[in-house]
Structures are given as structure tokens and as C-alpha cells.
GROMACS .gro file of C-alpha atoms in nm:
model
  306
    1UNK     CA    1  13.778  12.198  13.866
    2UNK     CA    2  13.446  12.259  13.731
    3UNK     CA    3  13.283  12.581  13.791
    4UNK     CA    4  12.921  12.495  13.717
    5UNK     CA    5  12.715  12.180  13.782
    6UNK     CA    6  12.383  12.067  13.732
    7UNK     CA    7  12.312  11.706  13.860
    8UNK     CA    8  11.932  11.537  13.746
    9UNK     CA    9  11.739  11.896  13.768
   10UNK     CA   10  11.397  11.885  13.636
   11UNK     CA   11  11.172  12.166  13.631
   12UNK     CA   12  10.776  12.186  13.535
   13UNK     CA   13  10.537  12.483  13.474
   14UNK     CA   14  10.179  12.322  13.557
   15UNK     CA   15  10.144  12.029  13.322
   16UNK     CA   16  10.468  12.173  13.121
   17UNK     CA   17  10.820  11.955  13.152
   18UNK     CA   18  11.027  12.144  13.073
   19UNK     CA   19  11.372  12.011  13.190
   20UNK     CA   20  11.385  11.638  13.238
   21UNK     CA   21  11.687  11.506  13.437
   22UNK     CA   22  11.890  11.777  13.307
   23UNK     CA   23  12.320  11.689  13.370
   24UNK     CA   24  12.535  11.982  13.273
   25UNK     CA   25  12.931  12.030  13.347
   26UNK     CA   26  13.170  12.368  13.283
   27UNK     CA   27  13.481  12.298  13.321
   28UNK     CA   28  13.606  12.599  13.534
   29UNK     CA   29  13.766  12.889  13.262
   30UNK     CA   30  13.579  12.747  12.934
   31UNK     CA   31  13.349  12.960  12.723
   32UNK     CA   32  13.061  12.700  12.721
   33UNK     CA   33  12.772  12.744  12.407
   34UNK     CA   34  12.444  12.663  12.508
   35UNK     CA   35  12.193  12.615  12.241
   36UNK     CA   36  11.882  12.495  12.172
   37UNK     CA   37  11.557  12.601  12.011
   38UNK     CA   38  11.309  12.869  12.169
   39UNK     CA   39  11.116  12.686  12.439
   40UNK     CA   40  11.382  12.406  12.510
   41UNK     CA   41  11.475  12.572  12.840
   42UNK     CA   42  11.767  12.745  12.801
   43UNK     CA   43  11.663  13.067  12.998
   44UNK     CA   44  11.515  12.872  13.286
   45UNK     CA   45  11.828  12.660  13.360
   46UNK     CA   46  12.015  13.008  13.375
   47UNK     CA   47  11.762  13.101  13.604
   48UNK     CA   48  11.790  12.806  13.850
   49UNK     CA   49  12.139  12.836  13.862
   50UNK     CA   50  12.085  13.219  13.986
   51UNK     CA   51  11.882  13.073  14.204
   52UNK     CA   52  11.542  13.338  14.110
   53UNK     CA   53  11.351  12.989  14.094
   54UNK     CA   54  11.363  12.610  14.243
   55UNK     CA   55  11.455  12.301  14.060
   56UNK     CA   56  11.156  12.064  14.108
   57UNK     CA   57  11.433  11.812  14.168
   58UNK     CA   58  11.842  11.776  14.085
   59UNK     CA   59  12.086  11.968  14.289
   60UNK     CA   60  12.323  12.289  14.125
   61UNK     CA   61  12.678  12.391  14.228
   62UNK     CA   62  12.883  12.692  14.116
   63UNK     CA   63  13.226  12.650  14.275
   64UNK     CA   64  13.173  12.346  14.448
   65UNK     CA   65  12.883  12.557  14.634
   66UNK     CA   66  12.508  12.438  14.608
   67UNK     CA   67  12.276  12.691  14.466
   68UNK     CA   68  11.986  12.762  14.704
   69UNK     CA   69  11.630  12.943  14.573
   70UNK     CA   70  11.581  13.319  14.702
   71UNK     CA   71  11.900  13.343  14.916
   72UNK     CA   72  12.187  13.203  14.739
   73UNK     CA   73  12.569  13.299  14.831
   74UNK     CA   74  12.691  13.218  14.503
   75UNK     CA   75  12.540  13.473  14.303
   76UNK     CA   76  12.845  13.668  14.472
   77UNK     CA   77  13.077  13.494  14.203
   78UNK     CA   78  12.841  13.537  13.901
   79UNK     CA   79  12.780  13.815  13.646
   80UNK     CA   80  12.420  13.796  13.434
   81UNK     CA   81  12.318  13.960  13.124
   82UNK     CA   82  11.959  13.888  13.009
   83UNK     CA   83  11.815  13.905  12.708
   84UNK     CA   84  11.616  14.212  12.775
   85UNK     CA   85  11.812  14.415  13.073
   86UNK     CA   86  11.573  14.658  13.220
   87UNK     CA   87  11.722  14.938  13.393
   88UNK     CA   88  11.604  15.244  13.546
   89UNK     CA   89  11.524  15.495  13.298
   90UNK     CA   90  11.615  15.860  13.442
   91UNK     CA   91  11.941  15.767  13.548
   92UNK     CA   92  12.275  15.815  13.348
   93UNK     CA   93  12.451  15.515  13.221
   94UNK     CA   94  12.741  15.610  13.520
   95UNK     CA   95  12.514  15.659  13.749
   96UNK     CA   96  12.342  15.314  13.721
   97UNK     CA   97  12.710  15.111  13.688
   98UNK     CA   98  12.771  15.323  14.069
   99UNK     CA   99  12.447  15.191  14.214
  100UNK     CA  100  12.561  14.837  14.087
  101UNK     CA  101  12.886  14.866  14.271
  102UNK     CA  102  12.740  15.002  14.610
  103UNK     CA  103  12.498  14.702  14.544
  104UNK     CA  104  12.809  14.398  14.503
  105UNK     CA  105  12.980  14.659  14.719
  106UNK     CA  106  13.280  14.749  14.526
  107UNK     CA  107  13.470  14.968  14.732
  108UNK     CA  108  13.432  15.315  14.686
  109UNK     CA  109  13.746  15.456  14.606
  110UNK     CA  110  13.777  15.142  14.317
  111UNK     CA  111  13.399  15.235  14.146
  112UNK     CA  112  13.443  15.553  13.905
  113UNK     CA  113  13.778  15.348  13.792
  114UNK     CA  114  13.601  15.034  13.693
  115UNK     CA  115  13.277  15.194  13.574
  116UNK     CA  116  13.498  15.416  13.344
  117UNK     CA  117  13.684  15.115  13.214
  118UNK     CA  118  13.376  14.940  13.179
  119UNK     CA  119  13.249  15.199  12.978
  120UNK     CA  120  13.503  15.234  12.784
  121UNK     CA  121  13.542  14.833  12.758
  122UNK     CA  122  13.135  14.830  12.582
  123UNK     CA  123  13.131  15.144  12.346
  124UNK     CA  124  12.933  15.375  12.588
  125UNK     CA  125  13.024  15.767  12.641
  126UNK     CA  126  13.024  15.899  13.027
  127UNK     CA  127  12.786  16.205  12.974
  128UNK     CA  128  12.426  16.256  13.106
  129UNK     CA  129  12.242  16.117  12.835
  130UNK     CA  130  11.905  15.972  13.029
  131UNK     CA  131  11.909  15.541  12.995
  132UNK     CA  132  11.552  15.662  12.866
  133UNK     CA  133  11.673  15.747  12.503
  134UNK     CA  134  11.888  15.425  12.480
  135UNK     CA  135  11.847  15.219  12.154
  136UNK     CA  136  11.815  14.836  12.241
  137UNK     CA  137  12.172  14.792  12.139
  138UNK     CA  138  12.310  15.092  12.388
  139UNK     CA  139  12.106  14.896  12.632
  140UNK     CA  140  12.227  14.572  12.540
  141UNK     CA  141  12.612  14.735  12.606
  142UNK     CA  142  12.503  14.902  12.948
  143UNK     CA  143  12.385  14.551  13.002
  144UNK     CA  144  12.737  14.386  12.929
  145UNK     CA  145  12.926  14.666  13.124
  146UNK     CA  146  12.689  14.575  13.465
  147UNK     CA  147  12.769  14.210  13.457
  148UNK     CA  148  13.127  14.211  13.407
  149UNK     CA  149  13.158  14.516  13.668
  150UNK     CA  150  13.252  14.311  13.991
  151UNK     CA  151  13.494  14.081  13.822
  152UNK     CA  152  13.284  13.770  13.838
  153UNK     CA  153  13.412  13.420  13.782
  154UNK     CA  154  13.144  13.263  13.626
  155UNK     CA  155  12.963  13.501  13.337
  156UNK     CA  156  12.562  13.398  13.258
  157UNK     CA  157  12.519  13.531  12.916
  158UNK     CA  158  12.117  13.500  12.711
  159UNK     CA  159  12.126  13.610  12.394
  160UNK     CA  160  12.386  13.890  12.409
  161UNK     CA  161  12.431  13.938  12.100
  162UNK     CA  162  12.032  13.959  11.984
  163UNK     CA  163  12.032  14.389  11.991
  164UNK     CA  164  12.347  14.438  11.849
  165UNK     CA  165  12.461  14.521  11.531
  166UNK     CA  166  12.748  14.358  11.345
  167UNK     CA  167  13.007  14.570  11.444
  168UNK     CA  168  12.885  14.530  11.858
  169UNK     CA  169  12.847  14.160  11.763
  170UNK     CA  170  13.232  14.157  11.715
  171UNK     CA  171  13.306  14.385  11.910
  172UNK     CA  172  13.123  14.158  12.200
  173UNK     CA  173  13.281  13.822  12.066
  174UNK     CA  174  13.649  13.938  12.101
  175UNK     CA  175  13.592  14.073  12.442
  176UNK     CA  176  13.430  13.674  12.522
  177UNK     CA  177  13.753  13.561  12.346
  178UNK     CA  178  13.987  13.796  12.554
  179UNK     CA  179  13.793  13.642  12.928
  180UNK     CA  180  13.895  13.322  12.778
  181UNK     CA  181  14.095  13.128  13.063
  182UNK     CA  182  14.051  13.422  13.318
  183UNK     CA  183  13.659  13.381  13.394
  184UNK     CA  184  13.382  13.079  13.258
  185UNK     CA  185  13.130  13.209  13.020
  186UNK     CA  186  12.795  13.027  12.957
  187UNK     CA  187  12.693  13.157  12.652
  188UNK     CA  188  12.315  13.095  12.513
  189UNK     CA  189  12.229  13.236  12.165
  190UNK     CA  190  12.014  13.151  11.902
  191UNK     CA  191  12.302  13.300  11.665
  192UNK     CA  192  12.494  12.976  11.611
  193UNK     CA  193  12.791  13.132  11.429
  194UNK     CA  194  12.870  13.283  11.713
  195UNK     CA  195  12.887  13.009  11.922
  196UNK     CA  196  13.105  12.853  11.683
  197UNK     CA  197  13.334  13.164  11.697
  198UNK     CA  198  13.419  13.145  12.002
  199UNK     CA  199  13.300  12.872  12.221
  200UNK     CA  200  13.520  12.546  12.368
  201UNK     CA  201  13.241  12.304  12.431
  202UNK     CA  202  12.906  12.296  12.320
  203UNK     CA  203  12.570  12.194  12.457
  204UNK     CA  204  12.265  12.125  12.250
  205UNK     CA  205  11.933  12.134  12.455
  206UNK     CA  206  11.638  11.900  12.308
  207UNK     CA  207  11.354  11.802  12.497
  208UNK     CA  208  11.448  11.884  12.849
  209UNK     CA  209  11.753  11.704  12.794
  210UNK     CA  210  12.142  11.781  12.685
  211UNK     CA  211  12.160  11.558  12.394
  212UNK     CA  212  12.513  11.633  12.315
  213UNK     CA  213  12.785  11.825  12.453
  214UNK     CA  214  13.119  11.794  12.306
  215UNK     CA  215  13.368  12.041  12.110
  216UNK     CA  216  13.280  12.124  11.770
  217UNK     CA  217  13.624  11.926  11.625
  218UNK     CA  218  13.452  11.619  11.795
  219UNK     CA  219  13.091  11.706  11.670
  220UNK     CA  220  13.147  11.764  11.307
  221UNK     CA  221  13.322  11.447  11.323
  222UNK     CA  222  13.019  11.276  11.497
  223UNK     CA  223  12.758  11.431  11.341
  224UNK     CA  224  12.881  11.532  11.000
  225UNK     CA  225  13.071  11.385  10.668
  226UNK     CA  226  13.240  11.679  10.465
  227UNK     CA  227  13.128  11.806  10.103
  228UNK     CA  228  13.294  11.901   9.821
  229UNK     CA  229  13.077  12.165   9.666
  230UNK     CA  230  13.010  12.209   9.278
  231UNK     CA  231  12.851  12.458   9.048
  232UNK     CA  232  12.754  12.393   8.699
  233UNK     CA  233  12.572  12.588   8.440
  234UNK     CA  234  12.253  12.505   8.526
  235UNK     CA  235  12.053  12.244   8.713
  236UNK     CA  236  12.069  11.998   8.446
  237UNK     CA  237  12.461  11.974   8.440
  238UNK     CA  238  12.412  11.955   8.839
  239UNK     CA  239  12.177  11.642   8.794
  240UNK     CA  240  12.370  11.453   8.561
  241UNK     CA  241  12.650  11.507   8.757
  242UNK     CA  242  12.425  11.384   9.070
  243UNK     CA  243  12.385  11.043   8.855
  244UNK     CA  244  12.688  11.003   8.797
  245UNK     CA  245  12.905  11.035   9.075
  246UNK     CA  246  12.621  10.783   9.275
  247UNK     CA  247  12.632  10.517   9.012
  248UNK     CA  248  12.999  10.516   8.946
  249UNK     CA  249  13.174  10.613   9.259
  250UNK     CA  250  12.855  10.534   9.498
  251UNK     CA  251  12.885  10.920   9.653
  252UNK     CA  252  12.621  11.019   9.822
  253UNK     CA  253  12.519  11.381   9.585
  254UNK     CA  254  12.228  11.615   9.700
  255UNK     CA  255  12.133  11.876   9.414
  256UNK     CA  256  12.053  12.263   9.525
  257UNK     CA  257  11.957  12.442   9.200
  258UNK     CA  258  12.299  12.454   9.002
  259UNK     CA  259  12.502  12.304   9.279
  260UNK     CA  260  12.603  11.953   9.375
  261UNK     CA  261  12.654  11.897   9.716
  262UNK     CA  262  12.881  11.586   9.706
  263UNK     CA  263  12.952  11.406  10.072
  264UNK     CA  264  13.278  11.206  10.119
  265UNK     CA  265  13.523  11.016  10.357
  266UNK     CA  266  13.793  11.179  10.509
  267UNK     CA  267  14.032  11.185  10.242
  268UNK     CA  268  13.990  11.534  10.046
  269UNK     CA  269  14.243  11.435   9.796
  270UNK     CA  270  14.099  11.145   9.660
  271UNK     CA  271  13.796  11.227   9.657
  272UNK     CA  272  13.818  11.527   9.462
  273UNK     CA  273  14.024  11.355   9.212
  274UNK     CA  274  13.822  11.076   9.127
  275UNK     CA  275  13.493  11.335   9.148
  276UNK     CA  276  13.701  11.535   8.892
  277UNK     CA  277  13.830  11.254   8.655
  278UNK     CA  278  13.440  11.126   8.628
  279UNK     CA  279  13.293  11.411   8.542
  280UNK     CA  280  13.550  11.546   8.299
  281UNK     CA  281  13.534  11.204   8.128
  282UNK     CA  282  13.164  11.258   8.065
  283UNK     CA  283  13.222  11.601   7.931
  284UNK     CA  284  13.013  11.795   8.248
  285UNK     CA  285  13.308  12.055   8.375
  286UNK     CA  286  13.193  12.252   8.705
  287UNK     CA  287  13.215  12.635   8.669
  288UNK     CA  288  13.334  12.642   9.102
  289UNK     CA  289  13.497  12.335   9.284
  290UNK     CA  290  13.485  12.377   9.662
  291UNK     CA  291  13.575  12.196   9.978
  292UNK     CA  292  13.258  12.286  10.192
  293UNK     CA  293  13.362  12.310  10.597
  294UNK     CA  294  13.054  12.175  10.848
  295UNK     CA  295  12.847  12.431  11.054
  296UNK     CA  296  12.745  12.393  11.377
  297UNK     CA  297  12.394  12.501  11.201
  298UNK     CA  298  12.416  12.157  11.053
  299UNK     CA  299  12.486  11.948  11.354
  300UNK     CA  300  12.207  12.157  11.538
  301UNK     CA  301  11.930  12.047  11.255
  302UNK     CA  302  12.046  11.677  11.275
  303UNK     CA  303  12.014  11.663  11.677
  304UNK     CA  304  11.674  11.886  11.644
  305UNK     CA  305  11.546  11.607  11.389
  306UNK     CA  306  11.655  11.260  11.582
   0.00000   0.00000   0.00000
């Protein structure tokens, strides 16, 4: 079953396209990366699909249910964390999570048990420190702790990661990786190793449009030919080891400083070896001699640039 659909949704701000017969599918239990540069439209399709504004045309489910603008029933299954979370500033951490439950109605006697956990689950103390002296990063944990407090089945995540520092940036990616299976996560960040981390399926968004969506097994093997990296002395080894290796062996070689970037078939083994032989018979012997694994960062550039 899939948990979220979009089917042809376009959306314009005055002259301003900026989704264009947008089709998106989660499969119902994935962590789903959705990426794309600033401005693509990334934080208005999570905002159609909470229904806070209307498609221009295109239809959305969650759960089989259609999403309707201002009074939608499905937000009941769905837990949001924006980029910026605003909150109310005099009240305590605690006391905000309890006027989020009385709000999705947890039941009473069930609230200062899951607020505590939830607490507990983001890094945050239970004491009566104001929301007021929260750093952006505290914020961006009270955030997390309000979104997953009503057990939701579908998680909206913008840029969750953005405030946090390295160690709340892992800390935050193994909790996505524990939900894995048990809730679907729609996960938008600009930080594209951590979509690679931890994500099933990606999305790219380019002009209004998802212009790929696949795993990242099945993109690198799209998108992507693997490199054998190599270091030399200095740039000069590097380019006459560039020559080489396209004359003789017809390798396609791209020179960074004192590194050769050397792109090949599938075969590792061969390719090394024949890479190796050449250049040892010519008396140029690499100082490093790496197999180079393709980022998503990579794939992203090449989509941006066709």
C-alpha cells in the first residue's frame, strides 16, 4: 500500500510555476529523500499535502484518503517538523508537548508518559527552562519531540537536520533509522549525506517536476560509472598519467591538482590492474590507489545540469 500520493499537482504563485504536473509515490513504511535545490518546491508540496494550501490542479492522498485545503481529516495520521518550528516562548518545553496532546487529544492519563519519553527520545531535560532561551538546535529537538508525539503514520520532515550539530545530526538519523518499517518518513534536506544515510528511495525535484526517483543502488548505476582514485607527487605525474591511461587504455581520466580521477566499467579488478601495469611501465608510481564509491552529491549535480 502506498501511504502518500500525489497525482498531476501543479501549483503557481502569480506568474511563478512552481510545480508542473508533479507525480509522487511512498510506498507505505519507506523513509523517502526528497531533494532538490532551494526554490524547486520542496516545502510547498509538503505543504499541499498538509493541506495549509490548494493544488492549482492534481489530486493528493495519504492513506488512500484525499487531502482537502483548510479542513483535511488526514492530518490526523501525520506528524510535521518545519524548518523553523515556532513555538510559544514563555512556556516550558513540557508544558508545550501537553498542549500538543490536549490538541491531537492524547488521552490524559497517556500525556506526561509520552511527553517524558519524548523528551527523553530528543535530548531535552524536563525542568522550567522558558522555550525563550532555546538555541535553534534545542528548538529544532522540541520540534522533533512534537511531531512524533501522537504516534503518526506518515512523518513530514523539512530540513531537520539544518540547526543541529553533528552529534544531534546522528543522534536524529538513527532515531529515522529505528521508525524504519513502523511509520513513512518524507525526508527533505539540503544535506545530501544524510539522505544517503538513511533513506530507501529517493526523489530529485527539478523544475516543478520529479526527474528521478529510484534507490540509490539503482541511481549510481544510472547515473554514475565508478573511479579509481590516484595521487601522485604533483600535478605533473597526475597529467602524464591522464595521457596515458586515455591513449593506451581509452579511460576516461579527469585531473584535480595531484589526483587522477580515473572512470571505469564495472569490473574493479581489471581495471585497476591494467591502470597499474601502464603506469608502472612508464615509470609514474601513485603515492595512494583508491576505489572511489559514488555520492548521491554526484547524481544530484548531473540531474541539476540535464
Amino acid at each position: 500500500m502506498n501511504m502518500l500520493e500525489l497525482k498531476g499537482v501543479t501549483k503557481a504563485f502569480g506568474a511563478k510555476s512552481v510545480l508542473k504536473d508533479l507525480n509522487l509515490i511512498v510506498p507505505q513504511g519507506s523513509i523517502f529523500g526528497f531533494v532538490g535545490e532551494n526554490g524547486a518546491g520542496k516545502t510547498t508540496t509538503m505543504k499541499l499535502i498538509l493541506g495549509l494550501d490548494k493544488p492549482d490542479t492534481g489530486t493528493i492522498f495519504v492513506k488512500g484518503q484525499q487531502v482537502n485545503f483548510g479542513q483535511t481529516a488526514t492530518n490526523q495520521v501525520i506528524g510535521y517538523l518545519p524548518d523553523v518550528p515556532e513555538f510559544y516562548d514563555y512556556m516550558t518545553a513540557t508544558e508545550y508537548l501537553q498542549l500538543c496532546g490536549e490538541i491531537t487529544k492524547i488521552a490524559k492519563q497517556e500525556r506526561a508518559e509520552k511527553i517524558e519519553t519524548m523528551l527523553q527520545l530528543v535530548g531535552l531535560p524536563n525542568n522550567k527552562h522558558r522555550i525563550k532561551g532555546f538555541s535553534r538546535g534545542m528548538r529544532q529537538r522540541l520540534g522533533i519531540a512534537q511531531a512524533l508525539l501522537n504516534d503518526p503514520e506518515l512523518l513530514i520532515c523539512d530540513e531537520p537536520t539544518s540547526a543541529l550539530d553533528p552529534e544531534g545530526r546522528h543522534d536524529f538519523l538513527q532515531l529515522l533509522t529505528r521508525l524504519r518499517g513502523k511509520i513513512t518518513i518524507l525526508f527533505s534536506t539540503h544535506i545530501l549525506s544524510d539522505v544517503q544515510t538513511v533513506c530507501d528511495e529517493i526523489g530529485i525535484l527539478h523544475h516543478g517536476q520529479l526527474q528521478v526517483t529510484d534507490t540509490l543502488t539503482n541511481l549510481k548505476k544510472t547515473y554514475l560509472k565508478p573511479q579509481i582514485a590516484l595521487t601522485f607527487q604533483d600535478i605533473a605525474q597526475a597529467k602524464a598519467g591522464q595521457q596515458l591511461i586515455i591513449n593506451e587504455l581509452a579511460l576516461i581520466g579527469e585531473v584535480q591538482e595531484n589526483k587522477l580521477l580515473v572512470s571505469y566499467g564495472s569490473d574493479y579488478k581489471t581495471a585497476s590492474q591494467k591502470i597499474l601495469s601502464l603506469l608502472l611501465t612508464h615509470d609514474l608510481v601513485p603515492l595512494a590507489f583508491n576505489q572511489v564509491e559514488p555520492t548521491l552529491e554526484q547524481i544530484f549535480l548531473q540531474v541539476m545540469q540535464s
